[in-house]
XYZ file of C-alpha atoms in Angstrom:
720
model
C 0.000 0.000 0.000
C 2.762 2.389 0.836
C 4.438 1.688 -2.339
C 1.116 2.153 -4.126
C 0.515 5.422 -2.294
C 3.913 6.730 -3.304
C 3.357 5.805 -6.902
C -0.093 7.355 -6.903
C 1.189 10.587 -5.454
C 3.835 10.704 -8.109
C 1.343 10.396 -10.920
C -0.890 13.027 -9.417
C 2.024 15.439 -9.212
C 3.023 14.637 -12.757
C -0.401 15.387 -14.186
C -0.573 18.543 -12.157
C 2.589 19.803 -13.782
C 1.195 19.072 -17.238
C -1.900 21.004 -16.359
C 0.130 23.961 -15.260
C 2.199 23.815 -18.419
C -0.923 23.814 -20.528
C -1.995 27.087 -18.939
C 1.204 28.921 -19.825
C 0.786 31.818 -22.291
C 2.191 31.097 -25.731
C 4.299 34.020 -26.997
C 4.213 34.535 -30.762
C 7.009 36.369 -32.531
C 8.359 36.539 -36.026
C 11.782 35.878 -37.483
C 13.077 38.662 -39.773
C 14.825 38.034 -43.076
C 18.638 37.961 -43.030
C 20.473 41.230 -43.650
C 23.182 39.468 -45.674
C 23.182 37.699 -49.068
C 22.059 34.067 -49.172
C 21.604 31.483 -51.865
C 18.478 32.034 -53.927
C 16.635 29.055 -52.489
C 13.338 27.907 -53.970
C 11.238 24.736 -53.782
C 13.379 23.062 -56.425
C 16.421 23.174 -54.160
C 14.973 22.140 -50.804
C 12.500 19.616 -49.402
C 10.588 20.706 -46.269
C 9.238 17.994 -43.925
C 7.034 18.079 -40.857
C 6.077 21.556 -39.762
C 8.699 23.324 -41.927
C 7.524 26.025 -44.265
C 8.431 27.111 -47.813
C 11.246 29.516 -48.690
C 10.623 33.094 -47.664
C 12.245 36.456 -48.407
C 13.426 38.090 -51.605
C 15.643 36.230 -54.106
C 19.166 36.273 -52.783
C 17.937 36.931 -49.236
C 16.015 33.707 -48.589
C 15.331 31.735 -45.455
C 13.166 28.792 -44.345
C 11.202 28.522 -41.132
C 11.444 24.988 -39.742
C 8.874 25.427 -36.935
C 5.634 27.306 -37.152
C 4.621 29.785 -34.537
C 1.535 27.980 -33.300
C 2.059 24.225 -32.920
C 3.534 22.783 -29.736
C 5.144 19.337 -29.458
C 5.976 19.275 -33.151
C 9.009 19.000 -35.364
C 10.037 20.178 -38.809
C 12.969 19.879 -41.101
C 14.371 21.110 -44.383
C 16.773 19.173 -46.625
C 19.002 20.467 -49.389
C 18.055 18.408 -52.442
C 21.620 17.945 -53.695
C 23.692 15.482 -51.662
C 27.332 16.021 -50.783
C 30.129 13.541 -51.259
C 32.878 12.747 -48.794
C 35.149 11.810 -51.688
C 36.256 15.460 -51.938
C 36.445 18.478 -49.711
C 33.390 20.672 -49.311
C 32.313 23.734 -47.392
C 28.814 24.570 -46.214
C 28.042 28.044 -44.967
C 24.660 28.522 -43.352
C 22.933 30.676 -40.781
C 20.259 30.157 -38.148
C 17.980 32.367 -36.113
C 15.911 31.354 -33.049
C 13.274 33.785 -31.941
C 13.796 35.600 -28.653
C 10.617 34.526 -26.861
C 9.747 34.549 -23.176
C 10.131 30.777 -22.932
C 12.538 28.648 -24.967
C 11.409 25.504 -26.788
C 13.453 23.307 -27.757
C 16.128 24.099 -30.348
C 17.322 23.060 -33.753
C 19.986 20.789 -35.220
C 22.193 20.655 -38.283
C 21.924 17.124 -39.674
C 23.741 15.095 -42.293
C 21.973 11.834 -43.180
C 21.706 9.176 -45.844
C 18.121 8.173 -45.036
C 16.487 10.286 -47.722
C 14.684 13.587 -48.184
C 11.707 12.613 -45.979
C 13.738 11.917 -42.855
C 12.403 13.335 -39.566
C 12.463 12.071 -35.976
C 9.423 11.615 -33.789
C 7.636 14.926 -33.415
C 8.337 15.817 -29.813
C 10.251 18.681 -28.282
C 13.268 16.879 -26.786
C 14.043 15.071 -30.072
C 14.665 18.417 -31.821
C 13.470 16.536 -34.896
C 16.526 14.268 -35.044
C 17.181 12.406 -31.751
C 15.541 9.298 -30.411
C 12.267 9.631 -28.481
C 12.514 10.089 -24.760
C 11.070 6.747 -23.753
C 11.731 3.120 -24.610
C 14.937 1.221 -24.401
C 14.894 -1.314 -27.188
C 16.612 -0.184 -29.200
C 17.816 3.072 -27.695
C 17.795 4.875 -31.054
C 14.107 4.258 -31.662
C 12.477 7.236 -33.355
C 15.754 8.939 -34.375
C 16.797 9.692 -37.965
C 18.869 6.652 -38.879
C 22.255 6.869 -40.566
C 22.795 10.432 -39.422
C 25.178 12.897 -37.816
C 23.743 15.863 -35.896
C 24.968 19.088 -34.278
C 22.342 20.336 -31.853
C 21.680 23.943 -30.840
C 19.739 23.177 -27.681
C 17.720 25.975 -26.035
C 15.831 23.904 -23.408
C 17.459 21.932 -20.613
C 15.714 18.530 -20.502
C 16.425 17.018 -17.058
C 13.088 16.371 -15.378
C 11.807 12.937 -16.211
C 8.638 13.051 -14.141
C 7.404 16.172 -15.955
C 7.490 14.545 -19.364
C 10.477 16.645 -20.513
C 12.778 13.656 -20.301
C 16.420 13.585 -19.232
C 18.247 13.970 -22.535
C 20.474 16.747 -21.110
C 21.231 15.227 -17.714
C 24.983 15.008 -18.307
C 25.565 18.584 -19.451
C 25.442 21.845 -17.518
C 22.053 23.478 -17.448
C 21.386 26.155 -20.024
C 21.876 26.525 -23.762
C 24.513 24.341 -25.344
C 25.922 23.070 -28.666
C 27.087 19.445 -29.074
C 27.092 16.570 -31.564
C 26.540 12.802 -31.907
C 25.081 10.126 -34.197
C 21.263 10.097 -33.609
C 20.687 6.702 -35.254
C 23.277 4.907 -33.124
C 22.418 3.154 -29.845
C 25.819 4.302 -28.591
C 24.548 7.867 -28.607
C 22.274 7.157 -25.624
C 22.132 5.720 -22.127
C 19.137 5.389 -19.791
C 18.165 6.804 -16.415
C 15.293 6.526 -13.917
C 13.716 3.832 -11.751
C 10.106 4.825 -12.103
C 10.150 6.176 -15.657
C 13.016 5.084 -17.851
C 14.275 8.092 -19.833
C 17.077 8.318 -22.325
C 20.175 10.396 -21.765
C 22.023 11.770 -24.795
C 25.755 11.273 -24.807
C 26.735 14.807 -25.820
C 30.079 15.210 -27.530
C 32.262 18.333 -27.464
C 29.641 20.254 -25.524
C 29.963 24.048 -25.612
C 27.796 26.028 -23.212
C 26.327 29.184 -24.747
C 24.742 32.091 -22.845
C 21.796 32.598 -25.211
C 21.283 30.907 -28.568
C 17.724 32.209 -28.900
C 18.545 35.911 -29.098
C 16.544 36.641 -32.245
C 19.741 37.256 -34.244
C 21.134 35.521 -37.289
C 24.322 33.551 -36.655
C 26.671 32.216 -39.317
C 27.410 28.517 -39.053
C 29.970 26.712 -41.232
C 30.749 23.041 -41.774
C 33.948 22.200 -43.638
C 35.087 18.743 -44.657
C 38.778 18.417 -45.473
C 39.253 15.310 -47.547
C 43.052 15.019 -47.184
C 42.903 15.058 -43.367
C 39.526 13.273 -43.094
C 38.157 15.815 -40.636
C 34.916 17.706 -40.394
C 35.101 21.088 -38.676
C 32.169 23.224 -37.611
C 32.262 26.790 -36.314
C 29.854 29.351 -34.919
C 32.003 32.487 -34.635
C 29.395 34.475 -32.690
C 29.561 31.913 -29.875
C 33.231 31.007 -30.110
C 32.433 27.460 -31.243
C 35.180 25.693 -33.211
C 35.020 21.897 -33.115
C 36.741 19.286 -35.272
C 35.139 15.856 -35.702
C 37.207 12.949 -37.078
C 35.672 11.348 -40.139
C 36.816 7.908 -39.004
C 35.308 4.450 -39.416
C 32.663 5.184 -36.783
C 31.628 8.337 -38.612
C 31.526 6.586 -41.980
C 29.606 3.650 -40.629
C 26.955 5.810 -38.988
C 26.340 7.726 -42.240
C 26.566 4.594 -44.382
C 29.472 6.156 -46.299
C 31.029 2.734 -46.754
C 28.235 1.962 -49.207
C 28.671 5.313 -51.048
C 25.189 6.354 -50.034
C 24.207 9.947 -50.938
C 24.449 12.230 -47.929
C 21.866 14.978 -47.592
C 22.254 17.881 -45.250
C 19.819 20.297 -43.663
C 18.205 21.285 -40.397
C 15.591 19.963 -38.038
C 13.887 21.704 -35.150
C 11.169 21.159 -32.590
C 8.697 22.937 -30.341
C 8.007 21.373 -26.946
C 5.346 22.725 -24.665
C 5.856 26.222 -26.072
C 6.218 27.679 -29.549
C 9.366 29.367 -30.715
C 10.066 30.192 -34.328
C 13.296 28.898 -35.787
C 14.658 29.704 -39.247
C 17.669 28.747 -41.291
C 19.391 30.174 -44.392
C 21.843 28.654 -46.844
C 24.621 31.127 -47.570
C 27.027 29.054 -49.629
C 27.440 25.412 -50.564
C 30.749 24.406 -52.073
C 31.973 21.026 -53.142
C 29.227 19.328 -55.127
C 31.075 19.965 -58.371
C 34.686 19.222 -59.164
C 35.835 21.766 -61.690
C 39.232 23.009 -62.871
C 39.782 26.437 -64.405
C 42.724 28.262 -65.933
C 43.121 31.073 -68.434
C 45.618 31.238 -71.255
C 46.553 34.448 -73.052
C 47.822 34.121 -76.618
C 49.355 36.365 -79.229
C 47.997 35.638 -82.670
C 49.766 35.492 -86.045
C 51.843 33.583 -85.213
C 50.386 31.825 -82.185
C 52.428 32.453 -79.041
C 51.458 31.691 -75.425
C 51.989 34.782 -73.300
C 50.890 33.358 -69.971
C 48.899 30.636 -68.247
C 47.185 31.388 -64.946
C 47.863 27.801 -63.936
C 51.599 28.498 -63.771
C 53.849 31.371 -62.789
C 56.342 32.592 -65.356
C 59.766 33.712 -64.178
C 59.746 36.575 -66.691
C 56.594 38.256 -68.016
C 56.096 38.051 -71.758
C 56.290 41.227 -73.828
C 53.959 41.869 -76.726
C 53.605 44.767 -79.143
C 50.360 46.703 -79.017
C 49.802 46.082 -82.716
C 49.120 42.399 -81.979
C 45.692 40.883 -81.409
C 45.494 39.112 -78.046
C 43.207 36.135 -77.358
C 41.979 35.228 -73.864
C 40.858 31.599 -73.538
C 39.461 30.302 -70.229
C 39.422 26.523 -69.908
C 36.713 24.941 -67.727
C 36.932 21.200 -66.991
C 33.715 19.865 -65.448
C 34.969 16.593 -63.948
C 32.965 13.421 -64.413
C 33.598 12.683 -60.720
C 31.281 15.549 -59.730
C 28.165 14.745 -57.706
C 26.062 17.152 -59.714
C 25.211 16.014 -63.238
C 24.916 19.519 -64.661
C 25.201 23.177 -63.818
C 22.303 25.301 -64.922
C 22.932 28.590 -66.701
C 23.489 31.692 -64.631
C 27.040 31.414 -63.296
C 29.100 34.559 -63.931
C 32.608 34.403 -65.331
C 34.631 37.600 -64.928
C 37.943 38.517 -66.525
C 40.082 41.513 -65.666
C 39.623 44.076 -68.425
C 41.938 47.062 -67.871
C 41.381 50.431 -69.497
C 42.792 50.526 -72.980
C 41.544 47.119 -74.081
C 38.865 47.028 -76.742
C 36.965 44.052 -78.070
C 37.964 42.935 -81.548
C 35.468 41.713 -82.571
C 32.803 42.670 -80.061
C 31.938 39.105 -79.054
C 32.686 36.475 -76.409
C 32.393 32.867 -77.506
C 31.607 29.649 -75.617
C 31.818 26.034 -76.673
C 33.116 22.567 -75.976
C 36.885 22.423 -76.282
C 36.638 19.392 -78.547
C 34.541 21.379 -81.020
C 36.118 24.840 -81.153
C 39.850 24.220 -80.666
C 41.621 24.474 -84.043
C 45.414 24.205 -84.278
C 45.849 25.057 -80.642
C 43.576 28.134 -80.722
C 39.823 28.497 -80.095
C 37.720 29.552 -83.045
C 34.017 30.374 -83.053
C 31.424 28.888 -80.764
C 28.226 30.354 -79.360
C 28.323 34.124 -78.876
C 27.482 35.130 -75.306
C 26.166 38.486 -74.116
C 28.762 40.351 -72.089
C 29.255 43.563 -70.168
C 32.227 45.642 -69.079
C 31.727 46.533 -65.421
C 34.258 48.072 -63.053
C 37.255 46.856 -65.014
C 35.800 43.370 -65.557
C 34.465 41.644 -68.641
C 31.500 39.658 -67.345
C 29.611 36.880 -69.139
C 26.835 34.585 -67.970
C 27.663 30.952 -68.645
C 25.073 28.645 -70.218
C 24.298 25.090 -69.066
C 27.274 22.799 -68.524
C 27.247 19.013 -68.195
C 29.758 17.013 -66.200
C 32.388 15.080 -68.089
C 32.967 17.955 -70.570
C 35.643 20.577 -71.126
C 34.590 24.059 -72.179
C 36.323 27.146 -73.556
C 35.285 30.793 -73.133
C 37.322 33.043 -75.399
C 37.516 36.563 -76.799
C 40.102 38.634 -78.642
C 41.277 42.148 -77.826
C 43.601 44.875 -78.965
C 45.208 47.526 -76.819
C 44.227 50.914 -78.207
C 45.012 53.406 -75.471
C 48.078 55.603 -75.922
C 49.649 57.550 -73.027
C 50.042 61.268 -73.703
C 53.491 62.128 -75.050
C 54.838 58.704 -74.053
C 55.481 55.362 -75.632
C 53.443 52.472 -74.276
C 54.889 50.211 -71.593
C 52.147 48.883 -69.327
C 51.568 45.671 -67.380
C 48.268 43.967 -68.255
C 47.141 41.829 -65.269
C 45.219 38.628 -65.915
C 42.727 37.101 -63.507
C 39.542 35.114 -64.044
C 36.821 34.650 -61.419
C 34.248 31.855 -61.572
C 31.535 33.115 -59.247
C 29.987 29.711 -58.515
C 26.539 29.007 -57.143
C 24.852 26.779 -54.601
C 26.637 23.697 -55.897
C 30.086 24.746 -57.000
C 32.683 26.813 -55.253
C 33.684 30.197 -56.533
C 37.173 30.052 -57.977
C 39.855 32.538 -58.916
C 42.588 31.745 -61.388
C 45.473 34.140 -61.748
C 47.038 36.775 -59.527
C 47.483 40.333 -60.872
C 50.771 40.550 -58.988
C 52.301 37.564 -60.774
C 50.142 36.864 -63.817
C 50.541 39.690 -66.277
C 52.076 40.441 -69.634
C 53.877 43.593 -70.680
C 52.234 45.552 -73.485
C 54.685 47.796 -75.277
C 54.491 49.892 -78.397
C 55.042 53.216 -80.012
C 52.640 55.436 -81.893
C 54.791 56.947 -84.651
C 53.514 59.981 -86.476
C 52.356 59.698 -90.061
C 52.631 62.349 -92.721
C 49.314 62.150 -94.525
C 50.450 64.713 -97.092
C 53.068 64.134 -99.761
C 53.898 60.956 -101.635
C 55.690 57.776 -100.697
C 58.202 58.012 -103.546
C 59.638 60.412 -106.113
C 57.697 58.632 -108.833
C 54.401 59.260 -107.030
C 55.390 62.849 -106.275
C 56.197 63.390 -109.973
C 52.701 62.284 -110.869
C 51.215 64.846 -108.501
C 53.296 67.967 -109.034
C 52.453 71.326 -107.571
C 52.824 74.103 -110.151
C 54.829 77.017 -108.800
C 55.581 80.168 -110.828
C 58.852 81.999 -110.829
C 59.275 84.760 -108.258
C 56.698 83.108 -105.971
C 57.214 81.017 -102.827
C 56.340 77.347 -102.814
C 53.736 76.555 -100.153
C 53.878 72.940 -98.929
C 50.942 71.769 -96.713
C 51.974 69.439 -93.893
C 49.359 67.297 -92.129
C 50.491 64.940 -89.354
C 48.443 62.066 -87.973
C 49.563 61.239 -84.433
C 47.550 59.461 -81.763
C 49.098 60.818 -78.599
C 51.627 63.607 -79.188
C 51.115 67.283 -78.461
C 53.909 68.422 -80.781
C 56.089 67.332 -83.666
C 59.191 68.678 -85.400
C 59.204 68.902 -89.182
C 62.444 68.163 -91.035
C 62.871 69.004 -94.727
C 65.536 69.074 -97.413
C 66.313 71.868 -99.846
C 64.769 71.508 -103.271
C 66.583 68.936 -105.354
C 66.275 67.464 -108.819
C 65.562 63.879 -109.694
C 69.193 63.004 -110.297
C 70.221 63.773 -106.706
C 70.336 61.140 -103.992
C 69.454 62.601 -100.607
C 71.072 61.538 -97.338
C 70.296 62.162 -93.680
C 72.571 65.194 -93.652
C 70.347 66.891 -96.228
C 67.528 67.288 -93.687
C 67.206 70.162 -91.258
C 64.503 71.242 -88.835
C 62.029 73.509 -90.529
C 59.212 73.960 -87.994
C 57.808 72.887 -84.632
C 54.080 72.135 -84.704
C 52.126 72.154 -81.437
C 48.549 71.562 -80.349
C 46.686 72.148 -77.118
C 44.510 69.029 -77.193
C 44.554 65.814 -79.166
C 41.328 66.824 -80.863
C 43.207 69.570 -82.683
C 45.100 68.657 -85.866
C 48.869 68.740 -86.169
C 49.361 70.768 -89.330
C 51.500 73.492 -90.841
C 52.273 75.118 -94.179
C 55.906 75.518 -95.161
C 56.657 78.686 -97.166
C 59.803 77.903 -99.164
C 61.925 80.375 -101.123
C 62.288 79.489 -104.823
C 64.487 82.356 -105.945
C 67.381 80.037 -106.815
C 65.322 77.653 -108.903
C 65.386 77.422 -112.668
C 62.106 77.665 -114.595
C 61.117 74.659 -116.621
C 62.572 72.234 -114.071
C 60.913 69.681 -111.781
C 62.111 69.904 -108.177
C 61.474 67.721 -105.162
C 61.404 68.199 -101.431
C 61.693 65.391 -98.862
C 60.257 65.637 -95.348
C 59.686 63.625 -92.186
C 58.482 64.448 -88.673
C 59.579 63.397 -85.179
C 57.006 63.475 -82.360
C 57.394 64.257 -78.668
C 58.357 60.676 -77.846
C 61.098 60.673 -80.470
C 59.204 58.487 -82.930
C 59.914 59.255 -86.573
C 57.547 59.090 -89.493
C 58.345 57.659 -92.894
C 59.851 60.091 -95.392
C 57.403 61.710 -97.759
C 58.142 63.490 -101.028
C 56.668 66.624 -102.542
C 57.199 67.662 -106.154
C 56.873 71.072 -107.839
C 56.783 71.955 -111.489
C 58.750 75.196 -111.407
C 57.584 77.339 -114.303
C 58.421 80.803 -115.581
C 56.237 83.879 -115.791
C 55.636 86.890 -118.050
C 56.678 90.124 -116.371
C 56.280 93.742 -117.482
C 59.708 94.699 -116.324
C 59.785 98.435 -116.880
C 58.584 101.488 -118.753
C 59.901 105.076 -118.651
C 59.006 106.763 -115.416
C 58.135 109.962 -117.266
C 57.732 111.020 -120.889
C 58.167 114.706 -121.533
C 57.738 117.052 -124.452
C 59.687 120.276 -124.720
C 58.104 123.522 -123.576
C 56.923 125.402 -126.659
C 55.212 128.637 -127.473
C 52.028 128.769 -129.468
C 54.006 129.904 -132.489
C 56.395 126.994 -132.124
C 53.483 124.645 -131.653
C 51.878 126.007 -134.838
C 55.075 125.596 -136.783
C 55.301 121.937 -135.692
C 52.137 121.119 -137.565
C 52.923 119.015 -140.608
C 51.110 118.485 -143.816
C 49.007 115.756 -142.224
C 47.552 118.351 -139.885
C 49.194 116.982 -136.724
C 51.612 118.761 -134.486
C 54.623 116.642 -133.605
C 56.287 117.367 -130.281
C 59.570 115.561 -129.737
C 59.655 113.445 -126.596
C 62.457 113.382 -124.081
C 63.031 111.105 -121.064
C 64.227 112.080 -117.625
C 66.071 108.774 -117.126
C 66.403 105.522 -119.044
C 63.788 104.970 -121.649
C 63.575 101.191 -121.638
C 60.314 99.443 -122.361
C 60.792 95.737 -121.532
C 58.821 92.508 -121.039
C 60.463 89.258 -119.888
C 59.006 85.809 -120.507
C 60.420 82.636 -118.986
C 57.126 80.763 -119.235
C 55.626 78.439 -121.771
C 52.969 81.010 -122.665
C 53.000 84.059 -124.963
C 52.225 87.661 -124.237
C 50.943 90.940 -125.707
C 51.412 94.493 -124.454
C 48.608 96.986 -124.854
C 48.741 100.723 -124.308
C 46.258 103.526 -123.787
C 46.707 107.291 -123.390
C 44.530 109.260 -121.028
C 43.742 112.897 -121.823
C 46.472 115.517 -121.390
C 44.859 118.328 -119.475
C 45.450 121.433 -117.445
C 42.687 122.281 -115.047
C 40.024 120.771 -117.275
C 41.545 122.317 -120.394
C 42.307 119.716 -123.078
C 45.512 120.019 -125.076
C 43.800 118.372 -128.006
C 40.880 116.162 -128.848
C 43.238 113.184 -128.975
C 46.934 112.731 -128.404
C 48.988 109.830 -129.769
C 52.307 108.539 -128.552
C 54.105 107.445 -131.740
C 57.419 105.744 -132.375
C 59.161 105.906 -135.759
C 62.109 103.981 -136.981
C 64.781 106.694 -137.453
C 66.234 104.884 -140.458
C 63.148 103.959 -142.430
C 60.874 106.572 -140.904
C 58.282 103.819 -140.565
C 55.749 103.969 -137.777
C 56.698 101.295 -135.231
C 53.999 101.783 -132.623
C 51.204 104.127 -131.786
C 49.511 104.529 -128.407
C 46.119 106.219 -128.572
C 43.138 106.833 -126.350
C 41.824 103.465 -127.420
C 43.403 100.439 -125.721
C 45.242 98.497 -128.374
C 47.998 95.965 -128.701
C 51.239 97.667 -129.512
C 53.710 94.802 -129.056
C 53.311 91.041 -128.813
C 55.528 87.998 -128.659
C 56.644 86.843 -132.071
C 56.111 83.207 -133.098
C 59.830 82.740 -133.468
C 62.816 84.326 -131.905
C 63.188 85.918 -128.529
C 60.328 85.603 -126.053
C 61.327 88.847 -124.375
C 60.905 92.480 -125.373
C 63.603 95.048 -124.692
C 62.997 98.402 -126.393
C 65.117 101.506 -125.778
C 62.768 104.315 -126.767
C 65.664 106.714 -127.147
C 66.716 104.747 -130.227
C 63.469 105.770 -131.958
C 61.922 109.012 -133.008
C 59.293 109.527 -130.392
C 56.571 112.167 -130.585
C 53.353 113.311 -129.072
C 51.118 113.655 -132.129
C 47.929 115.660 -131.958
C 45.818 118.362 -133.532
C 46.167 121.271 -131.106
C 43.307 123.583 -130.155
C 45.297 126.731 -130.839
C 42.441 129.070 -130.091
C 41.730 127.459 -126.770
C 45.125 126.462 -125.453
C 46.191 128.334 -122.378
C 49.759 128.686 -121.261
C 50.829 126.099 -118.709
C 51.879 122.491 -118.242
C 49.637 119.771 -119.576
C 49.943 116.280 -118.086
C 48.466 112.897 -118.861
C 48.998 109.210 -118.274
C 49.881 106.213 -120.354
C 48.355 102.894 -119.166
C 50.165 99.680 -120.020
C 48.459 96.284 -119.934
C 50.407 93.037 -120.216
C 48.438 89.874 -121.001
C 49.693 86.297 -121.358
C 48.327 82.946 -122.467
C 49.296 81.290 -119.157
C 46.122 79.748 -117.788
C 47.223 77.532 -114.853
C 48.691 80.035 -112.460
């Protein structure tokens, strides 16, 4: 009876506690989205079980709630659909958040298991969705997720068997803690109690934590290092850093010995209270085994400049006139767990200023299909962008067991102001990865670069390349005129250039470097202005009827020299009215003398005299002919005419024949003869020269009458 009474009292107390628990107020709160980037998780990437919900948040800031905010004594879980393999290293970066409620209940666990995507422990608080149930002893692991490894983040201290909470945490200090074990193994548990037999979890590497359920997101990483066969997990916010040996026990518990796929994810549970718990997947690396390296080639002929997979002792040097090809090699290993990578991964290549796409395309294809004679050719054109010094493309689908090439060709077009080019071009390629493949970087700008050198010599765009071409494009220059040679200089980066020219030379002369001398310095304020000048060259020593040449080159600010150009001139003569008497005078006469000078023809003849020389001359060194016209303007004194018309006449003193007559009407008085001299030289003093006119004797007033003689020289030269 006593024993019965004791047992009865115990049950009464037990039910009383449950009643009290049922009256506790349930506090509802919400978990906020992470404030850091996450994987863009959707229903195709995860499988929720139990009370877990669907992905929430915006793309790239996603999370999953594994317990709802209303159901007590329930569990939930979420599994990443792609399994990991312990045949290679991997890294999982995740985050968790447990709501900061008035009463904790019960925690969550990171779990790796090979039992499938529907795995979940018995839905009760102390199991946290992964451990064995609290009661029963045969076997101890009853109700747990079999073939599993779990790291628990426990927020409720279970050490009161009679209350129904069980004694899972009996052997650890009270409070929040983080520990691990194998939930599906009997070795993970012992038993306790004489009235009610409860299970005790054998916690491993227990770390006590002040408050896991603080409503904050905490980063959690799991890294498997294949060479050392260790699995390390860390929670930096709580100072947790634990290494677990991946030994035979570990492999046996996860069924790794049978190469079973291992899924990872989280489970969580509410006990007698509700407390929201959420997880996020930040990065998952290691499902794909992929190699990457970038080669840089000079074309025509093909020459490897660098390979990001190796470090060259001496950087290669290439001239800026060469076309450069970048080819990134991607080997998607057949040993990868993931059969294919969907499109969307970004591949970025350093793209310094000065590089330009030639042509404007980036190509992608299988190496076996586009490699021709050691160089990639063609493929599928991919859209690309130049962003912050990077050429960025989005890769299409890739299937394991294949090798791919991404390639493009560039030229270096930038020219430093007033300097020759000598610049290091760094090479680095970044594979940004996704939820299944690690991000990778190939190449280091400090060690992987090639040296781009080059000069930008000036070019004379005027003139001809040879004497023969210059002869076919002669500039006609007339005697007694300067030769004007236009100089136009094409130069990409110089603010000034010196022009060097020779003297004029004929075709039979061979010019040497010593024949050139600096003729001008041409400057410009900005590169948008042209470099140009016009050389005014003296031709006084040249002979008419001869073809002359001039050679020229320019040297820019950097000391680069242009090719020599040639200019030709057809130096021709001209027709020149050299001279005429400065003044032509008649003697002063009285009216009686004037009357006596009148001859039988009715004209008065006044003999002409000259103050100085009386030469009338025309010179002609040209290929044309000429004629000289004359015209007399009225001889007057204060509006008083000397005569109606006055003629200037020249008679041959021997034959007394009229040689020339200049009247008020413009008329040709001399012209070039068809044969003989092309010049005219006439000394008027060798002729009998008169003013001939009919005087107005009744009107003439005493005084000096003056007039003018206009001379007009015309030639048949038409191409002046």
